[in-house]
Amino acid sequence: MFGRKKRPQFDAGAFDSVLDGAKSLYFGKVRPLEDQYLVDRFHYSLLNPADLDAKPMVMLVGQYSTGKTTFIRYLLERDFPG
């Protein structure tokens, strides 16, 4: 009834091409506008290539014994010391 669905296969090449496309779009179109309108002086600092290459970090917050570790185990599909 509540069985786990089979996950689609992950294609790392597709991720790289999407990331490269996002970088070229940002640095070719968006960044020049941010420079022109001085966005970094009034709103937020501008992105650099390392910001887009960095691995994302996620923080999972919740009260004691609400299933945080169980959720992580479900996502990883394996046990881990936690």
mmCIF file of C-alpha atoms in Angstrom, residues 4-50:
data_model
loop_
_atom_site.group_PDB
_atom_site.id
_atom_site.type_symbol
_atom_site.label_atom_id
_atom_site.label_comp_id
_atom_site.label_asym_id
_atom_site.label_seq_id
_atom_site.Cartn_x
_atom_site.Cartn_y
_atom_site.Cartn_z
ATOM 1 C CA ARG A 4 8.419 2.856 -2.269
ATOM 2 C CA LYS A 5 8.210 3.938 -5.885
ATOM 3 C CA LYS A 6 11.123 3.233 -8.175
ATOM 4 C CA ARG A 7 13.200 6.344 -8.685
ATOM 5 C CA PRO A 8 14.103 7.478 -12.187
ATOM 6 C CA GLN A 9 17.735 7.067 -13.179
ATOM 7 C CA PHE A 10 19.815 10.210 -12.642
ATOM 8 C CA ASP A 11 21.768 11.460 -15.658
ATOM 9 C CA ALA A 12 24.802 13.428 -14.447
ATOM 10 C CA GLY A 13 25.482 14.704 -17.972
ATOM 11 C CA ALA A 14 22.091 16.407 -18.069
ATOM 12 C CA PHE A 15 22.856 18.143 -14.780
ATOM 13 C CA ASP A 16 26.163 19.448 -16.109
ATOM 14 C CA SER A 17 24.585 20.793 -19.282
ATOM 15 C CA VAL A 18 21.765 22.496 -17.360
ATOM 16 C CA LEU A 19 24.286 24.039 -14.966
ATOM 17 C CA ASP A 20 26.457 25.240 -17.856
ATOM 18 C CA GLY A 21 23.381 26.748 -19.519
ATOM 19 C CA ALA A 22 22.365 28.514 -16.310
ATOM 20 C CA LYS A 23 25.878 29.922 -15.902
ATOM 21 C CA SER A 24 26.052 31.233 -19.459
ATOM 22 C CA LEU A 25 22.590 32.773 -19.136
ATOM 23 C CA TYR A 26 23.404 34.443 -15.823
ATOM 24 C CA PHE A 27 26.843 35.755 -16.785
ATOM 25 C CA GLY A 28 25.772 36.716 -20.309
ATOM 26 C CA LYS A 29 22.405 38.382 -19.639
ATOM 27 C CA VAL A 30 21.604 38.875 -15.959
ATOM 28 C CA ARG A 31 24.996 39.846 -14.522
ATOM 29 C CA PRO A 32 25.522 42.806 -16.904
ATOM 30 C CA LEU A 33 22.160 44.219 -15.816
ATOM 31 C CA GLU A 34 23.052 43.741 -12.147
ATOM 32 C CA ASP A 35 26.324 45.582 -12.766
ATOM 33 C CA GLN A 36 24.584 48.396 -14.617
ATOM 34 C CA TYR A 37 21.969 48.953 -11.913
ATOM 35 C CA LEU A 38 24.432 48.568 -8.988
ATOM 36 C CA VAL A 39 22.499 45.710 -7.453
ATOM 37 C CA ASP A 40 25.427 44.744 -5.241
ATOM 38 C CA ARG A 41 25.380 48.137 -3.533
ATOM 39 C CA PHE A 42 21.699 48.160 -2.653
ATOM 40 C CA HIS A 43 20.339 44.601 -2.479
ATOM 41 C CA TYR A 44 22.729 41.625 -2.453
ATOM 42 C CA SER A 45 26.230 40.682 -3.507
ATOM 43 C CA LEU A 46 26.664 39.461 -7.072
ATOM 44 C CA LEU A 47 27.225 35.799 -7.833
ATOM 45 C CA ASN A 48 30.567 34.489 -8.981
ATOM 46 C CA PRO A 49 31.285 31.159 -10.732
ATOM 47 C CA ALA A 50 32.144 29.450 -7.423
#
